[in-house]
Tab-separated table of C-alpha atoms and ligand atoms in Angstrom:
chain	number	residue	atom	x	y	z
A	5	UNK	CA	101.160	105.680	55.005
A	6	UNK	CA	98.345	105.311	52.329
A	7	UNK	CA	95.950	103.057	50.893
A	8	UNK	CA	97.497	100.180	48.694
A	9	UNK	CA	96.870	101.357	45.085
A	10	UNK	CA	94.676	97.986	43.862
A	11	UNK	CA	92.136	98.117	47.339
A	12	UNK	CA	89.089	99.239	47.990
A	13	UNK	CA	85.741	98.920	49.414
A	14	UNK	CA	82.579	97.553	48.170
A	15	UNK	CA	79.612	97.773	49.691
A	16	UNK	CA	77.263	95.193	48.452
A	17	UNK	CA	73.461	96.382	49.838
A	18	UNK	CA	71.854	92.742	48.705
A	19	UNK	CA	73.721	90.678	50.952
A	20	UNK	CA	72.868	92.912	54.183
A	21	UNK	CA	70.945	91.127	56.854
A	22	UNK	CA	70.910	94.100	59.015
A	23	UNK	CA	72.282	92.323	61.829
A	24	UNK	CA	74.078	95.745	62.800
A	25	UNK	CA	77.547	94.349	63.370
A	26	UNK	CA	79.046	96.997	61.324
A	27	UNK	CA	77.479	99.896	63.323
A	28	UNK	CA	78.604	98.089	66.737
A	29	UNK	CA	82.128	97.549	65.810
A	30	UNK	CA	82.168	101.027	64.306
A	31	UNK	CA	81.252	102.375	67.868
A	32	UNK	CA	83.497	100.409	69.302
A	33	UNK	CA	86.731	102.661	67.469
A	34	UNK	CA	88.476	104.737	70.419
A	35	UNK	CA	89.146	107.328	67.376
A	36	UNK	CA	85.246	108.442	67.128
A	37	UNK	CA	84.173	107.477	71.170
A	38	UNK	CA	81.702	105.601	71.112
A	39	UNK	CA	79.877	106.982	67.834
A	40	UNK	CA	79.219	104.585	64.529
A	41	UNK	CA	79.735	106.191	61.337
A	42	UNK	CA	78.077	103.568	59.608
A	43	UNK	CA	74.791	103.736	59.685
A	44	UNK	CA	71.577	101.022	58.043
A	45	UNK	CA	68.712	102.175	56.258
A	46	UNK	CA	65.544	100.317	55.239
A	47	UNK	CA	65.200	100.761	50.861
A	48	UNK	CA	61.200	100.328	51.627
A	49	UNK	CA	60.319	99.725	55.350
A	50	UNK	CA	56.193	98.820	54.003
A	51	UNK	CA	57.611	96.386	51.718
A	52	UNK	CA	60.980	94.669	53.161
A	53	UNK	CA	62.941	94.486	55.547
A	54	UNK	CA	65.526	94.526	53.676
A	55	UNK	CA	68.552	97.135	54.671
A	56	UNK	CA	71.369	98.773	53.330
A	57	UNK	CA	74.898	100.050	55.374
A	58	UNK	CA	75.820	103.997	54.691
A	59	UNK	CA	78.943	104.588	54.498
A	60	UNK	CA	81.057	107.623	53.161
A	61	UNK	CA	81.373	107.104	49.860
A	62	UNK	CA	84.490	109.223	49.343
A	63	UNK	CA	84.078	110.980	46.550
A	64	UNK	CA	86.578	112.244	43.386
A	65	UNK	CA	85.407	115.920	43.885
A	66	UNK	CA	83.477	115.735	47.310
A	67	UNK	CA	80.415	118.243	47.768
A	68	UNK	CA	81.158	118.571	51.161
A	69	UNK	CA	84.574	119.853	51.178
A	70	UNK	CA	83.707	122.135	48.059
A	71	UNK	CA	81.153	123.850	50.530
A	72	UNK	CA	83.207	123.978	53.867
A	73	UNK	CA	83.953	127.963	53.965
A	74	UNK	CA	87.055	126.730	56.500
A	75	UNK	CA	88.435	124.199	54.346
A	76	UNK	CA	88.121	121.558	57.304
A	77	UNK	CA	87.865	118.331	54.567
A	78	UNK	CA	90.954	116.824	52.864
A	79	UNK	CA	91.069	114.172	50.729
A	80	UNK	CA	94.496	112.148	50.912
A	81	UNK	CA	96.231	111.089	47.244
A	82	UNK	CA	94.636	107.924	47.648
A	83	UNK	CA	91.234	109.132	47.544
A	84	UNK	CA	90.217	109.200	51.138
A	85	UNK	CA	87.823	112.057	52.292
A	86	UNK	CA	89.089	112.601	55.534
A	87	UNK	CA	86.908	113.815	58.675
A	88	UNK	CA	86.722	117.558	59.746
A	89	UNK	CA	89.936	118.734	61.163
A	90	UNK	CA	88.818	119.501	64.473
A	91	UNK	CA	90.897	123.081	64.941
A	92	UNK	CA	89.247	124.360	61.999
A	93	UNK	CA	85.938	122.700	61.781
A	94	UNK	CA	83.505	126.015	62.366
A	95	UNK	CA	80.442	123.701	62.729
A	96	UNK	CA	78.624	125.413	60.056
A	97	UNK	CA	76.829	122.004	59.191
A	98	UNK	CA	77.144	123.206	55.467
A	99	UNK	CA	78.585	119.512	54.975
A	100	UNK	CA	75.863	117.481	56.235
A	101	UNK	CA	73.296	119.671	54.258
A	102	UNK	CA	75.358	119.026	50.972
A	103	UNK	CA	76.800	115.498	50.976
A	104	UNK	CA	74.509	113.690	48.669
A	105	UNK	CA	74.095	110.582	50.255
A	106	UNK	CA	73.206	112.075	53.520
A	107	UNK	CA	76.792	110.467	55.299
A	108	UNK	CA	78.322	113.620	57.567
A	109	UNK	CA	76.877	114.121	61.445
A	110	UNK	CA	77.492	116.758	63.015
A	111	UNK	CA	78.597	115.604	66.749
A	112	UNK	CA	76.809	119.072	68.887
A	113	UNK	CA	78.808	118.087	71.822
A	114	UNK	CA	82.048	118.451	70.227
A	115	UNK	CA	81.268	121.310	67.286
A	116	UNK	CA	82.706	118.967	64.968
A	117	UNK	CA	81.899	117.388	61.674
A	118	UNK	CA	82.287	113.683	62.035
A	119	UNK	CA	81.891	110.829	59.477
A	120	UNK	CA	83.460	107.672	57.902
A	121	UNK	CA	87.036	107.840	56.736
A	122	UNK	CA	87.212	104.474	55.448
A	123	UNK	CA	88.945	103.427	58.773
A	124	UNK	CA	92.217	104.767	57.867
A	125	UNK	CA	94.279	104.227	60.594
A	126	UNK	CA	93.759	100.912	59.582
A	127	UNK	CA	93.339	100.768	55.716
A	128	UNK	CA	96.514	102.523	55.216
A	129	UNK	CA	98.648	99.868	57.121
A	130	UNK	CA	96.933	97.232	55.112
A	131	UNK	CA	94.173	96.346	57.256
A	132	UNK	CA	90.460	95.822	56.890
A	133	UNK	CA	87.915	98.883	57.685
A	134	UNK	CA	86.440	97.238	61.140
A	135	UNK	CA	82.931	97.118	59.241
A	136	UNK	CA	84.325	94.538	56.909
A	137	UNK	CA	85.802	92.519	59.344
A	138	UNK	CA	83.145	91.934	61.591
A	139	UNK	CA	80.507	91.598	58.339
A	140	UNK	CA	79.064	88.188	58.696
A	141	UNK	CA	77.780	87.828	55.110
A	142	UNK	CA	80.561	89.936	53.358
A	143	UNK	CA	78.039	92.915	52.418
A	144	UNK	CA	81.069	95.206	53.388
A	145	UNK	CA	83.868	93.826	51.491
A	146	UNK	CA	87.609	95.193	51.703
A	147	UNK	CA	89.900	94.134	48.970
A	148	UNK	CA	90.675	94.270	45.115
A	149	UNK	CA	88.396	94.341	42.091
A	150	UNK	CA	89.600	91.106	40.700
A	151	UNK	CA	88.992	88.999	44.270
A	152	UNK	CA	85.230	90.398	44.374
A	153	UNK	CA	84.399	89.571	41.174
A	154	UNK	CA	85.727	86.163	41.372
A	155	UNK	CA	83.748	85.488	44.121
A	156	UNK	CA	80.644	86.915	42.705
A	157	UNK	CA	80.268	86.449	39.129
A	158	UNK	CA	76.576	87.571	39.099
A	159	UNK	CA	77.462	91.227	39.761
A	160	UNK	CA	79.561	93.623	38.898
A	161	UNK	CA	81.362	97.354	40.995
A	162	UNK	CA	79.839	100.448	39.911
A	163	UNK	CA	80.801	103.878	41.923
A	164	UNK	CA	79.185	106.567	39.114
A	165	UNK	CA	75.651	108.015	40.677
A	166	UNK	CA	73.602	109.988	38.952
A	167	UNK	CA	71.840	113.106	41.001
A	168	UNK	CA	69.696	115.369	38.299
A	169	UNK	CA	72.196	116.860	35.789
A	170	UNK	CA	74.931	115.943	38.011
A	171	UNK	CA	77.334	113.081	38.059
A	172	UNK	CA	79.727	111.552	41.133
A	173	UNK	CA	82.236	109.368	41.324
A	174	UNK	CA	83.622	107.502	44.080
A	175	UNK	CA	86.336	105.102	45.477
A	176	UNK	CA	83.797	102.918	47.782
A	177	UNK	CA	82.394	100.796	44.877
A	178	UNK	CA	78.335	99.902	44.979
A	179	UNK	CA	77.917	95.816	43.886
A	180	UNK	CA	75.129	96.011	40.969
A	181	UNK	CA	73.795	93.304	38.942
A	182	UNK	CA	75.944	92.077	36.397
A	183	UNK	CA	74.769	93.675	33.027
A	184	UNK	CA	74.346	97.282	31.230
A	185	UNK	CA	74.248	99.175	34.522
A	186	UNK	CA	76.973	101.560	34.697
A	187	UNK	CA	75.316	104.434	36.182
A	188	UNK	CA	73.555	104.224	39.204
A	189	UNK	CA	70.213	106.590	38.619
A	190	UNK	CA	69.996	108.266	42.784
A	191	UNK	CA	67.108	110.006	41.985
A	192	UNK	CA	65.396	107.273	39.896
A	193	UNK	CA	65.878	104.587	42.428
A	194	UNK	CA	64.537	106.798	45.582
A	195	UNK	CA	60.731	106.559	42.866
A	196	UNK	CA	61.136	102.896	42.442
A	197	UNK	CA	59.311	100.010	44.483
A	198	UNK	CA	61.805	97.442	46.103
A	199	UNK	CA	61.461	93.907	44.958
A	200	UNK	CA	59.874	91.888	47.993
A	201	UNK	CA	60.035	88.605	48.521
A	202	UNK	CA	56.652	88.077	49.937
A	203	UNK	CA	56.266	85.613	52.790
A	204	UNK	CA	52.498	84.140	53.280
A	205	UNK	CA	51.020	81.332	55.209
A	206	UNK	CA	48.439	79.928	53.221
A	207	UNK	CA	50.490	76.692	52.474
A	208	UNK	CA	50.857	76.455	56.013
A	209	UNK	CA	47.327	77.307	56.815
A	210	UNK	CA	45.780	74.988	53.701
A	211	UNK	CA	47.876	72.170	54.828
A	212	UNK	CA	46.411	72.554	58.582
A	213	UNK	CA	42.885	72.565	57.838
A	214	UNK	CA	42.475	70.500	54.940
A	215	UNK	CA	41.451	66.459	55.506
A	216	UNK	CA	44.841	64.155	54.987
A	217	UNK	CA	43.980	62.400	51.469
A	218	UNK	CA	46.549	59.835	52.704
A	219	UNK	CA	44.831	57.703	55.590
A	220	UNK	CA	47.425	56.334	58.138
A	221	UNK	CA	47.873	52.556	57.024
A	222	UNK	CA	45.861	50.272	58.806
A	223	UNK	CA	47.092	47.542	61.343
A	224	UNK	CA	46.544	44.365	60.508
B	14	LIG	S1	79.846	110.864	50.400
B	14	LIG	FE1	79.392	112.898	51.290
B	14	LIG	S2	80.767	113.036	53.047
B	14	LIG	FE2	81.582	111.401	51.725
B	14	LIG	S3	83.054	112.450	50.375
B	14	LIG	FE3	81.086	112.418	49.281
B	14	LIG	S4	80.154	114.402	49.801
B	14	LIG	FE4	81.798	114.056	51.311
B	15	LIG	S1	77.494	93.741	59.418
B	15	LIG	FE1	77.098	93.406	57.254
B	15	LIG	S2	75.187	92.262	57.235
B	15	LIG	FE2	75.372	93.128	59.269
B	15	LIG	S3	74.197	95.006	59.128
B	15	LIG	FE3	76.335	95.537	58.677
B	15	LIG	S4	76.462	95.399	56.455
B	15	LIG	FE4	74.590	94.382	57.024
């Protein structure tokens, strides 16, 4: 069992209407009872509403099985970070302080690290992640470079993220827009303002209270 060489998963944060599908049918997987690990989060709550889905981003070298001092966190051939093996998971919660996008939970209850592994008891008998399938506007998107950028010729996959001096790379793939952008700047986007699409009534209002310059026609 494993991953089919030419798939992957893109998660593209612009076409998210934060209808929280994803984090429902996440919940719903008898593997992780009855806990999502997908989570949404607003870029600029004051200024949008517009979200973005977290998922594990399963990293080439990942932080948080470099700092698990019971090497709980595997990551298969094909690139997938698995969860914490439960018999040697120590809950030390060194994970979820080091993963830098903020994606392991630490389940209290159990003593276990839990978090996203790209659905593998699905992915890896050629299956969608559940995320994707449920994903009304295709913001979570399961399948091979060349299909997603046929579909969507205005952007591009990036999965190299910049955090200070360091550099990661991933398998999940982050849709950008098409041009220079290679390198996705962590720290620099956290400072910038998100682009809002700002909604006002005074067309609405102007229309309502000004005098019709078109008079009804007259019966004759
Ligand atoms: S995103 Fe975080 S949890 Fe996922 S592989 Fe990277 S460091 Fe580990
Ligand atoms: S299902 Fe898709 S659109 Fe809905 S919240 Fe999740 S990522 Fe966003």
């Amino acid at each position: 069992m494993a991953i089919a060489s030419d798939k992957t998963f893109f998660i593209d944060p612009a076409r998210c209407i934060g209808c929280q599908a994803c984090v429902q049918a996440c919940s719903e997987c008898a593997t992780h009872r009855g806990q999502s690990m997908i989570h949404l989060e607003y870029i600029d709550r004051r200024h949008s509403p517009q979200t973005v889905p977290v998922v594990c981003m399963h990293c080439d070298s990942p932080t948080c099985a470099e700092v698990c001092p019971a090497d709980a966190i595997k990551r298969t051939d094909d690139g997938v970070v698995q969860t914490a093996r439960k018999p040697r998971c120590i809950a030390c919660n060194n994970c979820v302080l080091a993963c830098p996008f903020g994606v392991p939970k630490m389940d209290a209850g159990a003593n276990l690290m839990m978090k996203c592994d790209m659905c593998y008891d699905r992915t890896s008998e050629g299956l969608k992640p559940w995320c994707a399938s449920v994903c009304p506007s295709q913001a979570l998107f399961w399948g091979t470079r060349e299909e997603i950028e046929k579909l969507r010729p205005s952007s591009k996959p990036a999965n190299a993220f910049q955090f200070g001096n360091q550099t990661i790379h991933t398998k999940v793939q982050m849709m950008v827009p098409r041009g220079p952008i290679n390198l996705i700047d962590a720290i620099a986007s956290l400072n910038s303002t998100a682009v809002s699409h700002e909604v006002t009534d005074d067309i609405l209002l102007s229309n309502l209270f000004e005098p019709d310059p078109s008079p009804l026609p007259q019966n004759r």
